PDB file of C-alpha atoms and ligand atoms in Angstrom:
ATOM      1  CA  MET A   1      36.184 -22.662  36.794  1.00 69.00           C
ATOM      2  CA  THR A   2      35.003 -20.558  33.987  1.00 77.00           C
ATOM      3  CA  PRO A   3      35.041 -22.099  30.516  1.00 86.00           C
ATOM      4  CA  VAL A   4      37.324 -20.436  27.924  1.00 87.00           C
ATOM      5  CA  ILE A   5      37.143 -20.532  24.150  1.00 91.00           C
ATOM      6  CA  SER A   6      40.200 -21.088  21.943  1.00 93.00           C
ATOM      7  CA  PRO A   7      42.164 -18.207  20.558  1.00 91.00           C
ATOM      8  CA  GLY A   8      41.421 -19.800  17.180  1.00 93.00           C
ATOM      9  CA  LEU A   9      37.644 -19.620  17.852  1.00 95.00           C
ATOM     10  CA  SER A  10      38.014 -15.878  19.006  1.00 95.00           C
ATOM     11  CA  ARG A  11      39.836 -14.979  15.667  1.00 94.00           C
ATOM     12  CA  ARG A  12      37.111 -16.801  13.866  1.00 95.00           C
ATOM     13  CA  ILE A  13      34.428 -14.827  15.311  1.00 96.00           C
ATOM     14  CA  ARG A  14      36.091 -11.643  14.926  1.00 94.00           C
ATOM     15  CA  GLY A  15      36.841 -12.333  11.310  1.00 95.00           C
ATOM     16  CA  ALA A  16      33.365 -13.622  10.556  1.00 96.00           C
ATOM     17  CA  ARG A  17      31.326 -11.371   7.933  1.00 96.00           C
ATOM     18  CA  SER A  18      27.950 -13.379   8.318  1.00 98.00           C
ATOM     19  CA  ILE A  19      27.171 -15.048  11.566  1.00 98.00           C
ATOM     20  CA  VAL A  20      24.143 -17.162  12.010  1.00 98.00           C
ATOM     21  CA  ALA A  21      22.644 -18.714  15.316  1.00 99.00           C
ATOM     22  CA  PHE A  22      20.484 -21.681  14.757  1.00 99.00           C
ATOM     23  CA  THR A  23      18.625 -22.117  18.191  1.00 98.00           C
ATOM     24  CA  GLY A  24      16.296 -24.726  19.967  1.00 98.00           C
ATOM     25  CA  ALA A  25      14.711 -25.386  23.057  1.00 97.00           C
ATOM     26  CA  GLY A  26      17.968 -25.584  25.235  1.00 98.00           C
ATOM     27  CA  VAL A  27      18.481 -21.861  24.679  1.00 98.00           C
ATOM     28  CA  SER A  28      15.260 -21.326  26.589  1.00 97.00           C
ATOM     29  CA  ALA A  29      15.881 -24.054  29.232  1.00 96.00           C
ATOM     30  CA  GLU A  30      17.735 -21.736  31.650  1.00 97.00           C
ATOM     31  CA  SER A  31      14.797 -19.333  31.345  1.00 97.00           C
ATOM     32  CA  GLY A  32      12.652 -22.138  32.557  1.00 93.00           C
ATOM     33  CA  VAL A  33      11.040 -23.628  29.452  1.00 91.00           C
ATOM     34  CA  PRO A  34      10.970 -27.182  29.408  1.00 88.00           C
ATOM     35  CA  THR A  35      12.705 -28.983  26.541  1.00 92.00           C
ATOM     36  CA  PHE A  36      11.149 -31.583  24.293  1.00 88.00           C
ATOM     37  CA  ARG A  37      13.583 -34.563  24.480  1.00 89.00           C
ATOM     38  CA  GLY A  38      15.713 -35.957  26.941  1.00 81.00           C
ATOM     39  CA  ALA A  39      14.812 -37.506  30.412  1.00 79.00           C
ATOM     40  CA  ASP A  40      12.731 -34.450  31.640  1.00 80.00           C
ATOM     41  CA  GLY A  41      11.699 -33.519  28.378  1.00 84.00           C
ATOM     42  CA  ILE A  42       7.899 -32.742  27.434  1.00 80.00           C
ATOM     43  CA  TRP A  43       7.798 -35.610  25.023  1.00 77.00           C
ATOM     44  CA  SER A  44       9.005 -38.176  27.537  1.00 82.00           C
ATOM     45  CA  LYS A  45       5.513 -37.582  29.071  1.00 80.00           C
ATOM     46  CA  LEU A  46       3.253 -36.712  26.509  1.00 78.00           C
ATOM     47  CA  LYS A  47       2.944 -38.005  22.753  1.00 83.00           C
ATOM     48  CA  PRO A  48       3.527 -35.116  20.321  1.00 77.00           C
ATOM     49  CA  GLU A  49       1.049 -36.436  17.824  1.00 78.00           C
ATOM     50  CA  GLU A  50      -1.750 -36.566  20.339  1.00 81.00           C
ATOM     51  CA  LEU A  51      -1.305 -32.711  21.160  1.00 86.00           C
ATOM     52  CA  ALA A  52       0.687 -31.142  18.306  1.00 91.00           C
ATOM     53  CA  SER A  53      -1.018 -32.211  15.243  1.00 93.00           C
ATOM     54  CA  MET A  54      -4.120 -31.338  12.980  1.00 94.00           C
ATOM     55  CA  GLY A  55      -5.440 -34.517  13.839  1.00 94.00           C
ATOM     56  CA  ALA A  56      -5.462 -34.108  17.452  1.00 94.00           C
ATOM     57  CA  PHE A  57      -6.958 -30.716  17.038  1.00 95.00           C
ATOM     58  CA  MET A  58      -9.784 -32.077  15.124  1.00 94.00           C
ATOM     59  CA  LYS A  59     -10.306 -34.968  17.199  1.00 94.00           C
ATOM     60  CA  ASN A  60     -10.290 -33.057  20.610  1.00 93.00           C
ATOM     61  CA  PRO A  61      -9.855 -29.160  20.156  1.00 94.00           C
ATOM     62  CA  SER A  62     -10.564 -28.717  23.877  1.00 93.00           C
ATOM     63  CA  MET A  63      -7.918 -30.634  24.852  1.00 91.00           C
ATOM     64  CA  VAL A  64      -5.216 -29.395  22.571  1.00 93.00           C
ATOM     65  CA  TRP A  65      -6.268 -25.848  23.885  1.00 94.00           C
ATOM     66  CA  GLU A  66      -5.872 -26.848  27.322  1.00 91.00           C
ATOM     67  CA  TRP A  67      -2.374 -27.960  26.581  1.00 90.00           C
ATOM     68  CA  TYR A  68      -1.701 -24.625  24.806  1.00 92.00           C
ATOM     69  CA  ALA A  69      -3.051 -22.590  27.529  1.00 90.00           C
ATOM     70  CA  HIS A  70      -0.656 -24.368  29.994  1.00 89.00           C
ATOM     71  CA  ARG A  71       2.181 -23.544  27.526  1.00 89.00           C
ATOM     72  CA  LYS A  72       1.010 -19.764  27.077  1.00 90.00           C
ATOM     73  CA  LYS A  73       0.843 -19.368  30.832  1.00 89.00           C
ATOM     74  CA  ILE A  74       4.299 -20.895  31.320  1.00 89.00           C
ATOM     75  CA  MET A  75       5.942 -18.571  28.866  1.00 88.00           C
ATOM     76  CA  SER A  76       4.059 -15.526  29.760  1.00 87.00           C
ATOM     77  CA  GLY A  77       5.885 -15.621  33.080  1.00 90.00           C
ATOM     78  CA  ILE A  78       9.495 -16.085  31.770  1.00 95.00           C
ATOM     79  CA  THR A  79      12.139 -13.740  30.775  1.00 97.00           C
ATOM     80  CA  PRO A  80      15.280 -13.991  28.541  1.00 98.00           C
ATOM     81  CA  ASN A  81      18.390 -15.648  29.971  1.00 98.00           C
ATOM     82  CA  PRO A  82      22.116 -14.555  29.367  1.00 98.00           C
ATOM     83  CA  GLY A  83      22.132 -16.636  26.259  1.00 98.00           C
ATOM     84  CA  HIS A  84      19.409 -14.872  24.690  1.00 98.00           C
ATOM     85  CA  TYR A  85      20.933 -11.332  25.696  1.00 98.00           C
ATOM     86  CA  ALA A  86      24.386 -12.472  24.346  1.00 98.00           C
ATOM     87  CA  LEU A  87      22.890 -13.056  20.950  1.00 98.00           C
ATOM     88  CA  ALA A  88      21.019  -9.715  20.898  1.00 98.00           C
ATOM     89  CA  ARG A  89      24.607  -8.251  21.802  1.00 98.00           C
ATOM     90  CA  MET A  90      26.314 -10.027  18.847  1.00 98.00           C
ATOM     91  CA  GLU A  91      23.994  -8.561  16.319  1.00 98.00           C
ATOM     92  CA  ASN A  92      24.988  -5.086  17.195  1.00 97.00           C
ATOM     93  CA  LEU A  93      28.464  -5.992  16.648  1.00 96.00           C
ATOM     94  CA  ALA A  94      28.797  -8.475  13.897  1.00 96.00           C
ATOM     95  CA  PRO A  95      28.553  -6.955  10.158  1.00 96.00           C
ATOM     96  CA  SER A  96      25.676  -9.326   9.652  1.00 98.00           C
ATOM     97  CA  PHE A  97      23.898 -11.432  12.161  1.00 98.00           C
ATOM     98  CA  ALA A  98      20.558 -13.577  12.100  1.00 98.00           C
ATOM     99  CA  VAL A  99      18.822 -15.919  14.600  1.00 99.00           C
ATOM    100  CA  ILE A 100      17.097 -18.928  12.840  1.00 99.00           C
ATOM    101  CA  THR A 101      15.027 -20.226  15.769  1.00 98.00           C
ATOM    102  CA  GLN A 102      12.849 -23.415  16.285  1.00 98.00           C
ATOM    103  CA  ASN A 103      11.472 -21.875  19.413  1.00 97.00           C
ATOM    104  CA  ILE A 104       7.899 -20.419  19.810  1.00 96.00           C
ATOM    105  CA  ASP A 105       8.445 -18.242  22.940  1.00 96.00           C
ATOM    106  CA  GLY A 106       9.402 -15.054  21.413  1.00 96.00           C
ATOM    107  CA  LEU A 107      12.383 -14.601  23.914  1.00 97.00           C
ATOM    108  CA  HIS A 108      14.813 -13.817  21.168  1.00 98.00           C
ATOM    109  CA  ARG A 109      12.892 -10.673  20.218  1.00 98.00           C
ATOM    110  CA  ARG A 110      12.218  -9.912  23.810  1.00 97.00           C
ATOM    111  CA  ALA A 111      15.955  -9.845  24.411  1.00 98.00           C
ATOM    112  CA  GLY A 112      16.539  -7.367  21.597  1.00 98.00           C
ATOM    113  CA  SER A 113      17.361  -9.561  18.748  1.00 98.00           C
ATOM    114  CA  ARG A 114      15.965  -7.904  15.548  1.00 98.00           C
ATOM    115  CA  THR A 115      16.717 -10.433  12.807  1.00 98.00           C
ATOM    116  CA  VAL A 116      14.908 -13.549  13.849  1.00 98.00           C
ATOM    117  CA  TYR A 117      13.346 -16.232  11.691  1.00 98.00           C
ATOM    118  CA  GLU A 118      10.642 -18.254  13.465  1.00 98.00           C
ATOM    119  CA  LEU A 119      10.587 -21.488  11.737  1.00 98.00           C
ATOM    120  CA  HIS A 120       7.882 -23.237  13.994  1.00 97.00           C
ATOM    121  CA  GLY A 121       5.742 -20.120  14.683  1.00 97.00           C
ATOM    122  CA  ASN A 122       5.059 -18.084  17.745  1.00 96.00           C
ATOM    123  CA  ILE A 123       2.751 -19.044  20.705  1.00 95.00           C
ATOM    124  CA  GLU A 124       1.721 -15.451  21.256  1.00 94.00           C
ATOM    125  CA  ARG A 125      -0.087 -15.366  17.954  1.00 96.00           C
ATOM    126  CA  ASN A 126      -3.302 -17.248  16.750  1.00 97.00           C
ATOM    127  CA  TYR A 127      -5.494 -17.321  13.885  1.00 97.00           C
ATOM    128  CA  CYS A 128      -8.902 -18.652  12.541  1.00 98.00           C
ATOM    129  CA  MET A 129      -8.280 -21.900  10.465  1.00 97.00           C
ATOM    130  CA  LYS A 130     -11.057 -20.799   8.230  1.00 97.00           C
ATOM    131  CA  CYS A 131     -10.864 -17.213   7.353  1.00 98.00           C
ATOM    132  CA  GLY A 132      -7.208 -16.606   8.581  1.00 97.00           C
ATOM    133  CA  THR A 133      -7.919 -13.908  10.692  1.00 97.00           C
ATOM    134  CA  PRO A 134      -5.317 -13.215  13.238  1.00 97.00           C
ATOM    135  CA  TYR A 135      -6.005 -12.915  17.079  1.00 96.00           C
ATOM    136  CA  GLY A 136      -3.696 -12.055  19.833  1.00 94.00           C
ATOM    137  CA  ASP A 137      -3.806 -13.592  23.219  1.00 91.00           C
ATOM    138  CA  ASP A 138      -6.086 -11.420  24.874  1.00 91.00           C
ATOM    139  CA  PHE A 139      -8.883 -12.881  22.442  1.00 92.00           C
ATOM    140  CA  VAL A 140      -7.819 -16.211  23.360  1.00 90.00           C
ATOM    141  CA  VAL A 141      -7.815 -15.566  27.155  1.00 85.00           C
ATOM    142  CA  ALA A 142     -11.267 -13.946  27.080  1.00 86.00           C
ATOM    143  CA  SER A 143     -12.792 -16.930  25.184  1.00 88.00           C
ATOM    144  CA  SER A 144     -14.078 -19.959  27.357  1.00 83.00           C
ATOM    145  CA  GLY A 145     -12.857 -23.076  25.921  1.00 87.00           C
ATOM    146  CA  VAL A 146     -12.043 -23.395  22.317  1.00 94.00           C
ATOM    147  CA  PRO A 147     -11.893 -19.938  20.774  1.00 96.00           C
ATOM    148  CA  VAL A 148     -14.291 -19.500  17.838  1.00 97.00           C
ATOM    149  CA  CYS A 149     -13.616 -16.749  15.225  1.00 97.00           C
ATOM    150  CA  PRO A 150     -16.386 -13.945  15.543  1.00 95.00           C
ATOM    151  CA  ALA A 151     -15.998 -12.931  11.994  1.00 94.00           C
ATOM    152  CA  CYS A 152     -16.627 -16.622  10.475  1.00 97.00           C
ATOM    153  CA  GLY A 153     -17.311 -19.103  13.295  1.00 96.00           C
ATOM    154  CA  GLY A 154     -14.121 -21.140  12.359  1.00 97.00           C
ATOM    155  CA  LEU A 155     -12.008 -22.633  14.984  1.00 97.00           C
ATOM    156  CA  VAL A 156      -9.139 -20.433  16.216  1.00 97.00           C
ATOM    157  CA  ARG A 157      -5.651 -22.190  16.621  1.00 97.00           C
ATOM    158  CA  PRO A 158      -2.379 -21.239  17.880  1.00 97.00           C
ATOM    159  CA  ASP A 159       0.142 -20.009  15.218  1.00 97.00           C
ATOM    160  CA  VAL A 160       2.610 -22.891  15.716  1.00 97.00           C
ATOM    161  CA  VAL A 161       3.719 -25.436  13.524  1.00 97.00           C
ATOM    162  CA  TRP A 162       2.362 -28.880  14.098  1.00 96.00           C
ATOM    163  CA  PHE A 163       3.914 -32.282  13.228  1.00 92.00           C
ATOM    164  CA  GLY A 164       3.149 -33.001   9.651  1.00 91.00           C
ATOM    165  CA  GLU A 165       2.787 -29.317   8.817  1.00 95.00           C
ATOM    166  CA  MET A 166       4.842 -27.142   6.277  1.00 96.00           C
ATOM    167  CA  LEU A 167       7.189 -24.499   7.860  1.00 97.00           C
ATOM    168  CA  PRO A 168       6.190 -20.915   7.221  1.00 97.00           C
ATOM    169  CA  GLU A 169       7.592 -20.261   3.602  1.00 98.00           C
ATOM    170  CA  ASP A 170       8.928 -16.762   4.278  1.00 98.00           C
ATOM    171  CA  ALA A 171      11.009 -17.642   7.481  1.00 98.00           C
ATOM    172  CA  TRP A 172      12.242 -20.696   5.606  1.00 98.00           C
ATOM    173  CA  ASP A 173      13.344 -19.166   2.505  1.00 98.00           C
ATOM    174  CA  ALA A 174      14.937 -16.437   4.605  1.00 98.00           C
ATOM    175  CA  SER A 175      16.700 -19.216   6.881  1.00 98.00           C
ATOM    176  CA  VAL A 176      18.170 -21.078   3.823  1.00 98.00           C
ATOM    177  CA  ARG A 177      19.310 -17.783   2.548  1.00 98.00           C
ATOM    178  CA  ALA A 178      21.169 -17.030   5.857  1.00 98.00           C
ATOM    179  CA  ALA A 179      22.493 -20.679   6.003  1.00 98.00           C
ATOM    180  CA  GLU A 180      24.134 -20.403   2.640  1.00 98.00           C
ATOM    181  CA  GLY A 181      25.616 -16.965   3.195  1.00 98.00           C
ATOM    182  CA  ALA A 182      27.149 -17.674   6.605  1.00 98.00           C
ATOM    183  CA  ASP A 183      30.823 -18.126   7.355  1.00 97.00           C
ATOM    184  CA  LEU A 184      30.076 -18.938  10.867  1.00 98.00           C
ATOM    185  CA  PHE A 185      27.055 -21.041  11.865  1.00 98.00           C
ATOM    186  CA  MET A 186      26.308 -21.794  15.329  1.00 98.00           C
ATOM    187  CA  SER A 187      23.877 -24.622  16.377  1.00 98.00           C
ATOM    188  CA  VAL A 188      22.806 -23.934  19.857  1.00 98.00           C
ATOM    189  CA  GLY A 189      20.465 -26.074  22.272  1.00 98.00           C
ATOM    190  CA  THR A 190      18.845 -28.113  19.825  1.00 98.00           C
ATOM    191  CA  SER A 191      18.869 -31.782  19.607  1.00 97.00           C
ATOM    192  CA  ALA A 192      18.946 -31.379  15.685  1.00 96.00           C
ATOM    193  CA  VAL A 193      16.757 -34.276  14.753  1.00 95.00           C
ATOM    194  CA  VAL A 194      13.593 -32.428  13.642  1.00 94.00           C
ATOM    195  CA  TYR A 195      13.555 -31.883   9.982  1.00 95.00           C
ATOM    196  CA  PRO A 196      13.577 -29.798   7.669  1.00 96.00           C
ATOM    197  CA  ALA A 197      15.018 -27.271  10.408  1.00 98.00           C
ATOM    198  CA  ALA A 198      17.828 -29.692  11.207  1.00 98.00           C
ATOM    199  CA  SER A 199      19.161 -29.674   7.536  1.00 98.00           C
ATOM    200  CA  LEU A 200      20.031 -25.919   7.867  1.00 98.00           C
ATOM    201  CA  PRO A 201      23.471 -26.730   9.758  1.00 98.00           C
ATOM    202  CA  LEU A 202      24.340 -29.055   6.997  1.00 98.00           C
ATOM    203  CA  VAL A 203      23.470 -26.568   4.402  1.00 98.00           C
ATOM    204  CA  ALA A 204      25.690 -24.003   5.948  1.00 98.00           C
ATOM    205  CA  LYS A 205      28.338 -26.241   6.183  1.00 98.00           C
ATOM    206  CA  ARG A 206      28.166 -27.476   2.471  1.00 98.00           C
ATOM    207  CA  SER A 207      28.244 -23.827   1.729  1.00 98.00           C
ATOM    208  CA  GLY A 208      31.510 -23.115   3.484  1.00 98.00           C
ATOM    209  CA  ALA A 209      30.574 -22.166   6.856  1.00 98.00           C
ATOM    210  CA  TYR A 210      32.486 -22.949   9.913  1.00 98.00           C
ATOM    211  CA  LEU A 211      29.889 -25.225  12.132  1.00 98.00           C
ATOM    212  CA  LEU A 212      30.189 -24.557  15.946  1.00 98.00           C
ATOM    213  CA  GLU A 213      27.681 -26.660  17.939  1.00 98.00           C
ATOM    214  CA  ILE A 214      27.036 -25.723  21.600  1.00 98.00           C
ATOM    215  CA  ASN A 215      25.002 -28.106  23.787  1.00 98.00           C
ATOM    216  CA  PRO A 216      25.735 -29.744  27.198  1.00 97.00           C
ATOM    217  CA  GLU A 217      24.926 -33.109  25.328  1.00 97.00           C
ATOM    218  CA  PRO A 218      26.363 -34.450  21.816  1.00 98.00           C
ATOM    219  CA  THR A 219      23.780 -34.733  19.280  1.00 98.00           C
ATOM    220  CA  PRO A 220      23.555 -36.233  15.798  1.00 98.00           C
ATOM    221  CA  LEU A 221      25.109 -33.167  14.616  1.00 98.00           C
ATOM    222  CA  THR A 222      28.233 -33.256  16.723  1.00 98.00           C
ATOM    223  CA  PRO A 223      30.309 -35.463  14.321  1.00 98.00           C
ATOM    224  CA  GLN A 224      29.707 -33.090  11.539  1.00 98.00           C
ATOM    225  CA  ALA A 225      30.788 -29.979  13.728  1.00 98.00           C
ATOM    226  CA  ASP A 226      33.771 -27.945  13.056  1.00 97.00           C
ATOM    227  CA  GLU A 227      33.850 -27.253  16.910  1.00 97.00           C
ATOM    228  CA  TYR A 228      31.825 -28.635  19.897  1.00 98.00           C
ATOM    229  CA  LEU A 229      31.611 -26.550  22.961  1.00 98.00           C
ATOM    230  CA  GLN A 230      30.061 -28.950  25.618  1.00 98.00           C
ATOM    231  CA  GLY A 231      27.932 -26.986  28.032  1.00 97.00           C
ATOM    232  CA  ALA A 232      25.120 -24.478  28.583  1.00 98.00           C
ATOM    233  CA  SER A 233      24.214 -21.693  26.269  1.00 98.00           C
ATOM    234  CA  GLY A 234      23.706 -19.297  28.876  1.00 98.00           C
ATOM    235  CA  VAL A 235      27.498 -19.760  29.622  1.00 97.00           C
ATOM    236  CA  PHE A 236      29.384 -20.105  26.167  1.00 97.00           C
ATOM    237  CA  LEU A 237      27.257 -17.269  24.189  1.00 98.00           C
ATOM    238  CA  PRO A 238      28.252 -14.464  26.615  1.00 97.00           C
ATOM    239  CA  ILE A 239      31.833 -15.641  26.093  1.00 97.00           C
ATOM    240  CA  LEU A 240      31.494 -15.409  22.456  1.00 97.00           C
ATOM    241  CA  ALA A 241      29.767 -12.111  22.495  1.00 97.00           C
ATOM    242  CA  ASP A 242      32.733 -10.754  24.604  1.00 96.00           C
ATOM    243  CA  ALA A 243      35.190 -12.255  22.217  1.00 95.00           C
ATOM    244  CA  LEU A 244      33.423 -10.361  19.331  1.00 95.00           C
ATOM    245  CA  GLU A 245      33.191  -7.063  21.545  1.00 92.00           C
ATOM    246  CA  GLY A 246      36.796  -7.248  21.958  1.00 85.00           C
ATOM    247  CA  ALA A 247      37.206  -7.370  18.297  1.00 69.00           C
ATOM    248  CA  ARG A 248      35.204  -3.970  18.108  1.00 64.00           C
ATOM    249  CA  ARG A 249      37.122  -2.441  20.834  1.00 63.00           C
ATOM    250  CA  LEU A 250      40.536  -3.084  19.633  1.00 55.00           C
ATOM    251  CA  PRO A 251      40.922  -0.440  16.964  1.00 50.00           C
ATOM    252  CA  HIS A 252      39.470   2.158  19.367  1.00 48.00           C
ATOM    253  CA  SER A 253      42.250   1.389  21.958  1.00 43.00           C
ATOM    254  CA  HIS A 254      44.791   2.042  19.537  1.00 44.00           C
ATOM    255  CA  THR A 255      43.821   5.586  18.431  1.00 40.00           C
TER     256      THR A 255
HETATM  257  P1  LIG B   1      14.868 -30.787  22.087  1.00 88.34           P
HETATM  258  O1  LIG B   1      14.068 -31.003  23.237  1.00 88.34           O
HETATM  259  O2  LIG B   1      14.740 -31.712  20.997  1.00 88.34           O
HETATM  260  O3  LIG B   1      16.529 -30.621  22.429  1.00 88.34           O
HETATM  261  C1  LIG B   1      16.723 -29.536  23.317  1.00 88.34           C
HETATM  262  C2  LIG B   1      18.371 -29.383  23.333  1.00 88.34           C
HETATM  263  O4  LIG B   1      18.729 -28.566  24.287  1.00 88.34           O
HETATM  264  C3  LIG B   1      19.060 -30.905  23.923  1.00 88.34           C
HETATM  265  O5  LIG B   1      20.100 -31.301  22.912  1.00 88.34           O
HETATM  266  C4  LIG B   1      19.719 -30.600  25.265  1.00 88.34           C
HETATM  267  O6  LIG B   1      20.800 -31.328  25.594  1.00 88.34           O
HETATM  268  C5  LIG B   1      19.782 -29.197  25.092  1.00 88.34           C
HETATM  269  N1  LIG B   1      20.074 -28.348  26.290  1.00 88.34           N
HETATM  270  C6  LIG B   1      19.521 -28.516  27.400  1.00 88.34           C
HETATM  271  N2  LIG B   1      19.795 -27.431  28.229  1.00 88.34           N
HETATM  272  C7  LIG B   1      20.794 -26.900  27.621  1.00 88.34           C
HETATM  273  C8  LIG B   1      21.425 -25.412  27.812  1.00 88.34           C
HETATM  274  N3  LIG B   1      21.228 -24.912  29.135  1.00 88.34           N
HETATM  275  N4  LIG B   1      22.039 -24.791  26.822  1.00 88.34           N
HETATM  276  C9  LIG B   1      22.087 -25.406  25.601  1.00 88.34           C
HETATM  277  N5  LIG B   1      21.409 -26.669  25.338  1.00 88.34           N
HETATM  278  C10 LIG B   1      20.869 -27.079  26.236  1.00 88.34           C
HETATM  279  O7  LIG B   1      14.579 -29.264  21.384  1.00 88.34           O
HETATM  280  P2  LIG B   1      14.573 -28.935  19.956  1.00 88.34           P
HETATM  281  O8  LIG B   1      15.819 -29.241  19.313  1.00 88.34           O
HETATM  282  O9  LIG B   1      14.325 -27.284  19.995  1.00 88.34           O
HETATM  283  O10 LIG B   1       8.959 -28.634  17.351  1.00 88.34           O
HETATM  284  O11 LIG B   1      13.415 -29.641  19.410  1.00 88.34           O
HETATM  285  C11 LIG B   1      13.133 -29.268  17.909  1.00 88.34           C
HETATM  286  C12 LIG B   1      11.488 -29.290  17.758  1.00 88.34           C
HETATM  287  O12 LIG B   1      10.958 -30.490  18.288  1.00 88.34           O
HETATM  288  C13 LIG B   1      10.747 -28.204  18.350  1.00 88.34           C
HETATM  289  O13 LIG B   1      10.945 -26.933  17.673  1.00 88.34           O
HETATM  290  C14 LIG B   1       9.544 -28.720  18.594  1.00 88.34           C
HETATM  291  C15 LIG B   1       9.618 -30.039  18.939  1.00 88.34           C
HETATM  292  O14 LIG B   1       8.730 -31.166  18.838  1.00 88.34           O
HETATM  293  C16 LIG B   1       7.871 -28.364  17.054  1.00 88.34           C
HETATM  294  O15 LIG B   1       6.687 -28.007  17.728  1.00 88.34           O
HETATM  295  C17 LIG B   1       7.145 -28.385  15.510  1.00 88.34           C
END
């Protein structure tokens, strides 16, 4: 049976002036990107602080690069799923719409979303730790082993946020502003346990947003949500986009 959303939620989506989608690994799960937590999650097999931290990189850069080369390979072979496309469709329909993502796979932009704040960086980008020169993946692939900056000899690292590091300031500031201004805030496919990102749904709720959560499993955020849709983002987001599209079509059907 196809899930449905309540008429109340449909009305809310149609009436929203500013919608924000806050996404996590679950949104890319249906594209074949493994999530971090849960029984099959990456962190059930590997320790994050031994791979995704500056300490790990300084101790063993080639091991960390091997891990990122593996993840880059997974991510180069994937495509957006119906959840990503539904968010891109909603951006074209809503008066104001933003995606705040913890994902580093670039799938929101590839699906057509334009206003995307990447809180944890992007795996397609790299930069020199010493002089800051940015490098694309072609450079990294061409380097054997740990890529070294031709300009200054510094080590090149992936442009992703590691444990213990600050989030990119521009993306963070824009995300806080979007959360404060949202009247509908959707937390989608995230376990909502990694801070400071996980504080954004609460910032939005405190500022008056209706908090909607979409996830097959309840999370620590669920008790705070005004509404919880239990299921996959690839199922529910297209239904929400259809509800918004219906709102756009209505005035035309009466003329
Ligand atoms: P997690 O792996 O912690 O959580 C993924 C969530 O997606 C879980 O709550 C799942 O129940 C849910 N899920 C699984 N399949 C889904 C589907 N088809 N549709 C919707 N939801 C689904 O991933 P994140 O919350 O993104 O940080 O993790 C946050 C951060 O922790 C990541 O950005 C990463 C990680 O360590 C850094 O790398 C800095």
